[in-house]
Coordinates of C-alpha atoms and ligand atoms in Angstrom, one line a residue:
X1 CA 0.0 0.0 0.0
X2 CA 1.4 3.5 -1.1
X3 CA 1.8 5.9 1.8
X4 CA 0.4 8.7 3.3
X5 CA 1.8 11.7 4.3
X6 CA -1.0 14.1 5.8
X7 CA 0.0 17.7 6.9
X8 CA -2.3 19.4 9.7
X9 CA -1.5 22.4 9.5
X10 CA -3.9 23.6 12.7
X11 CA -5.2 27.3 12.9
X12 CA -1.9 28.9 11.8
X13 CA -1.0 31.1 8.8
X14 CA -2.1 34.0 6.3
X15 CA -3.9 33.3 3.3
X16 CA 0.1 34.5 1.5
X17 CA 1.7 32.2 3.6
X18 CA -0.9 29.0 3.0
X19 CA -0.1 30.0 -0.8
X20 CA 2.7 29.9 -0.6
X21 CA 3.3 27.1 1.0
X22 CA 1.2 24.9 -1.2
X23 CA 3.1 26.6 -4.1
X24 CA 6.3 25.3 -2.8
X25 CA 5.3 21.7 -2.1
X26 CA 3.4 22.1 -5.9
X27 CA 7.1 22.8 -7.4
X28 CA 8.6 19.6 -5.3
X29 CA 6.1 17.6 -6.6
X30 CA 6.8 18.9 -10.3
X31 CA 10.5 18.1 -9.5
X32 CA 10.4 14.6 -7.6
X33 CA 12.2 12.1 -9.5
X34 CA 10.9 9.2 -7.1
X35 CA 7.4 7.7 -6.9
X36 CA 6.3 9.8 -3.9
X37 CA 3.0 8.7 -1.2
X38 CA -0.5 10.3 -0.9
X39 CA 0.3 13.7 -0.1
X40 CA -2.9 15.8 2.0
X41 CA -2.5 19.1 2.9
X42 CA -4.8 20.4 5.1
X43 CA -5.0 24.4 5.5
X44 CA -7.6 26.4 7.7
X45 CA -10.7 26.8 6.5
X46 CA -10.5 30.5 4.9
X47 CA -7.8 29.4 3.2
X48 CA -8.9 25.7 1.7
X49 CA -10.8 27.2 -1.3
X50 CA -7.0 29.5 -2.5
X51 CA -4.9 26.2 -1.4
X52 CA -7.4 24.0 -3.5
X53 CA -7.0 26.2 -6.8
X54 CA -2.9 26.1 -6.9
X55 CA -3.0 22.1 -6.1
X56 CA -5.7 21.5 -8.4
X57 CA -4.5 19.1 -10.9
X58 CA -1.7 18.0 -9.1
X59 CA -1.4 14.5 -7.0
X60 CA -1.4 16.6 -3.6
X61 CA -4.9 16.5 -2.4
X62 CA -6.8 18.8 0.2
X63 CA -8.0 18.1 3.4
X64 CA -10.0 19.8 6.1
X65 CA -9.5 19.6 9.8
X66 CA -13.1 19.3 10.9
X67 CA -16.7 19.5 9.5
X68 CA -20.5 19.3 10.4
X69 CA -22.3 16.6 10.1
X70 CA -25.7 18.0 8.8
X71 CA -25.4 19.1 5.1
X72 CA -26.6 23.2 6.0
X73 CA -28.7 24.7 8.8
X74 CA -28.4 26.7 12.0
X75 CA -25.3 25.7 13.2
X76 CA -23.8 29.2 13.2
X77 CA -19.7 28.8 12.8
X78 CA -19.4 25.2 11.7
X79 CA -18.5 24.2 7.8
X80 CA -20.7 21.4 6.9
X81 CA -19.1 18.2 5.0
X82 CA -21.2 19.3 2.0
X83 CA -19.4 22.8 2.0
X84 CA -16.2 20.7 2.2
X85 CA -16.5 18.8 -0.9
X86 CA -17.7 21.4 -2.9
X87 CA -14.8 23.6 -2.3
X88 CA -12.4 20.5 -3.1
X89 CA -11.6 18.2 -0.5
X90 CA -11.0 14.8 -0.6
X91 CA -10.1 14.1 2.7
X92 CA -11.6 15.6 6.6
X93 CA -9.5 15.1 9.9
X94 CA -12.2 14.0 12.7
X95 CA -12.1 13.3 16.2
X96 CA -8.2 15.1 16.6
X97 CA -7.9 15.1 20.2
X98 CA -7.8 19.3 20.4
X99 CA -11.3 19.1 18.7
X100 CA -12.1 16.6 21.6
X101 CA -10.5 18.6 24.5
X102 CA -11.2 22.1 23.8
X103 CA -14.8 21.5 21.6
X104 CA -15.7 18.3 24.1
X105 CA -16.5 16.0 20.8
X106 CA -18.0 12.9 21.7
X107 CA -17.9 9.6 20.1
X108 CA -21.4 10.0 19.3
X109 CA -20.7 13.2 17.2
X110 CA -17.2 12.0 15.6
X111 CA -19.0 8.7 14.3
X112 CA -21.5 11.2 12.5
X113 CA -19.1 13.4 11.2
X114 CA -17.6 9.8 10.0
X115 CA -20.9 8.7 8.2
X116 CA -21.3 11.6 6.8
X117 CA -18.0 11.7 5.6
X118 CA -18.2 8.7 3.8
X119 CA -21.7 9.3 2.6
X120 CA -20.5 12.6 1.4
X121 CA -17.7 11.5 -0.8
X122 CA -15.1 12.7 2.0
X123 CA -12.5 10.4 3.4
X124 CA -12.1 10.8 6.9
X125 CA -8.9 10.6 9.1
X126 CA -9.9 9.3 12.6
X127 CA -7.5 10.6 14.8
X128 CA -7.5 8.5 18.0
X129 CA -5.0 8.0 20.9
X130 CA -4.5 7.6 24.6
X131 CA -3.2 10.1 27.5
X132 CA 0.1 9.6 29.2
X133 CA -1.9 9.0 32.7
X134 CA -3.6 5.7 30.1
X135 CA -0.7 4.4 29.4
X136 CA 1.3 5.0 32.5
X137 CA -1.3 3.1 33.9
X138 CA -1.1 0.0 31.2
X139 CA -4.8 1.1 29.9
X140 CA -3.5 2.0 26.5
X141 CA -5.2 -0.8 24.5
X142 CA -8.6 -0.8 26.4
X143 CA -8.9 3.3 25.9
X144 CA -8.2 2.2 21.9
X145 CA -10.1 -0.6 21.6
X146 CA -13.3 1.6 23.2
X147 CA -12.4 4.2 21.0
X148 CA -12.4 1.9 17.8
X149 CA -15.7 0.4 19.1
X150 CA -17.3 3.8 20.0
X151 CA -16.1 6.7 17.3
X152 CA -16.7 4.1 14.3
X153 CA -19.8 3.2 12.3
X154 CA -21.4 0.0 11.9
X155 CA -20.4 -0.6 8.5
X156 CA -17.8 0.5 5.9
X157 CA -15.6 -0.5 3.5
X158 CA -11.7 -0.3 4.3
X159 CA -11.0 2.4 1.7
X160 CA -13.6 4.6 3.4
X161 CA -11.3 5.9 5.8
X162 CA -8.1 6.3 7.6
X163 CA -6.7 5.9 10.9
X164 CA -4.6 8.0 12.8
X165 CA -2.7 6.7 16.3
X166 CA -1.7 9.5 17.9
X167 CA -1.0 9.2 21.5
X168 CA -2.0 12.6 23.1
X169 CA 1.3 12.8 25.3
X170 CA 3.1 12.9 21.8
X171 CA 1.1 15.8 19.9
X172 CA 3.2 18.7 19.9
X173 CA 5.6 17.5 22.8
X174 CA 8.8 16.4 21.4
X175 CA 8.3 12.9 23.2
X176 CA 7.7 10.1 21.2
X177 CA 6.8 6.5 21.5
X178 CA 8.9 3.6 21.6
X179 CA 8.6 1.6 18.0
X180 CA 7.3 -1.4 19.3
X181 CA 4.7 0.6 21.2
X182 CA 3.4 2.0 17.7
X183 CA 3.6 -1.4 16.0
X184 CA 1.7 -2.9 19.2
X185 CA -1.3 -0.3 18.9
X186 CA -1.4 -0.3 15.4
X187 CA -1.5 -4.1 15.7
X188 CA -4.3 -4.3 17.6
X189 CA -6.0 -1.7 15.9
X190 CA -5.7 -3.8 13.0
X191 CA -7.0 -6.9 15.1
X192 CA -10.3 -4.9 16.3
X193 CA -10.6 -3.6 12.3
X194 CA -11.3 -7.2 11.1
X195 CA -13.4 -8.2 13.7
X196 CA -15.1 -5.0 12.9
X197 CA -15.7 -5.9 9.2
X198 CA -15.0 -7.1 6.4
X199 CA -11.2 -6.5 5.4
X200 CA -10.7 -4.5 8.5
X201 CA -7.1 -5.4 8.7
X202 CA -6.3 -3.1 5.4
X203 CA -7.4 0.5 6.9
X204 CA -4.7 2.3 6.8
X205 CA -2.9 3.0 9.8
X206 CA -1.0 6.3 10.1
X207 CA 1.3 7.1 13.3
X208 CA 0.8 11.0 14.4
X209 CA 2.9 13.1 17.0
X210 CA 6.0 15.2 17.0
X211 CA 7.1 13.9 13.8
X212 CA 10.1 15.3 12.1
X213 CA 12.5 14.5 9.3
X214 CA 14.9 12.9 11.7
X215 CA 12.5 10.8 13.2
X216 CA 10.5 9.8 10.5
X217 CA 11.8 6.9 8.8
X218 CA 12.1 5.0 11.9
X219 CA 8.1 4.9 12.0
X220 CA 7.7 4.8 8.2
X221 CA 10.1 1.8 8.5
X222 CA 7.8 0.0 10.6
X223 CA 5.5 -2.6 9.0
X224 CA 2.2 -1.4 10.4
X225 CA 2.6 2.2 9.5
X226 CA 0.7 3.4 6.6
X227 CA 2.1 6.9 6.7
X228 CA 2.5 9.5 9.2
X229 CA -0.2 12.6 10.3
X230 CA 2.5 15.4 10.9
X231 CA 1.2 18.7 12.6
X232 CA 3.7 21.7 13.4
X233 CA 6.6 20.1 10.6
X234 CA 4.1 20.2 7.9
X235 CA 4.2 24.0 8.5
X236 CA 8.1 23.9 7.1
X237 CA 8.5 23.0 3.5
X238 CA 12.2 21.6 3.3
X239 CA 11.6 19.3 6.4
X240 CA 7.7 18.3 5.2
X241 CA 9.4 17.4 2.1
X242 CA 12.3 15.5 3.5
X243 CA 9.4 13.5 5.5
X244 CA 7.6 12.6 2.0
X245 CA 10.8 11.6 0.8
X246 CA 11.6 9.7 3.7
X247 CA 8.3 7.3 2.8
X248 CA 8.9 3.7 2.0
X249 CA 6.4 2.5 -0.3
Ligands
LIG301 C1 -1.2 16.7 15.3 O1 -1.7 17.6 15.9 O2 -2.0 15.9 14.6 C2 0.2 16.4 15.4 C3 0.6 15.2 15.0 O3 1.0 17.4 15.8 P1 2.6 17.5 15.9 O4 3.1 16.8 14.7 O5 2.9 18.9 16.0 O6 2.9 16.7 17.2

């Protein structure tokens, strides 16, 4: 399975800057000499619609961090999944744990914002992953397995969606975890996919938190890992690209 390499790009940047970045990773791409992963950038929403029209045409797809599950209505603030497609997305981050901290997102609502997703066209990117306190206390796999059980729908196909592992002690920290610990989650993630449904086992798995380009290739080495969910990196164009070219397959 090709790669991914997803960019999160959070709530940072100028509509110049977003261009520009995606202007920069456009000329990489037009320059790569190697077959390169799945590439998703995904920009703030004033700026998706700007970031869309310089990518468009190119293999690098756009992504969104978050969207409303109902197609339009009094939801004053929220972008609905509908609004997300029409402006060019292909992909939607869901269920990132700062949407479940500082927005209190439930597992009832994620799994919405899932089926609509996947009704919609949109491919989302579960993010799921336990605290340091969960795995200090050897609860890692049982906060996983509930989250598997509780933020997914019924039914679904494998290439309907994505998931991202990405413990919450790692996002933004500099600390990382231990390879076997990634291959062990993503593992059993796999495990609870196929007993899930059909083909479970070929979801891909991404690892997420305080990537870089010298750490990279020792998860994108690993045999679990479908690609990598990279948030304050993606932000720097010579070390985003050094993480693409770091992929494997
Ligand atoms: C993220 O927020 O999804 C993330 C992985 O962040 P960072 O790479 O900055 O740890």
């Amino acid at each position: 399975m090709q790669q991914y390499i997803i960019g999160n790009w959070k709530m940072n940047g100028t509509k110049a800057e977003s261009q520009k970045l995606a202007a920069g990773f456009l000329k990489r791409i037009q320059e790569a000499t190697r077959p390169l992963p799945h590439i998703v950038l995904c920009p703030s929403y004033p700026y998706l619609t700007s970031v869309f029209e310089i990518l468009k045409g190119s293999p690098i797809e756009v992504g969104a961090q978050d969207g409303h599950p109902e197609k339009s209505g009094s939801f004053t603030g929220d972008v609905s999944i509908s609004q997300l497609v029409d402006v060019g997305c292909k992909y939607v981050i869901v269920g990132h744990s700062e949407r479940r901290n500082f927005h209190q997102e439930s597992s009832a609502l994620i799994r919405k914002k899932i089926e609509s997703a996947i009704k919609a066209g949109l491919r989302p990117i579960l993010c799921i992953g336990e605290t340091e306190k969960d795995r200090e206390t050897g609860k890692t796999l049982e906060v996983i397995g509930h989250q598997v059980t509780s933020d997914l729908p019924s039914s679904f196909m494998p290439h309907d969606l994505i998931i991202a592992y990405e413990p919450l002690w790692a996002i933004g920290t500099g600390k990382l975890p231990k390879q076997e610990e990634v291959e062990e989650v993503l593992g059993f993630i796999k495990h609870e996919l196929s007993t899930h449904i059909a083909g479970g086992a070929l979801v891909p798995m991404l690892y997420g938190g305080s990537v870089n380009a010298a750490n990279a290739p020792s998860f994108l080495n690993l045999p679990h890992v479908d690609g990598l969910l990279v948030g304050g990196v993606s932000l720097k164009l010579d070390e985003f690209w050094e993480i693409v070219n770091a992929s494997t397959r």
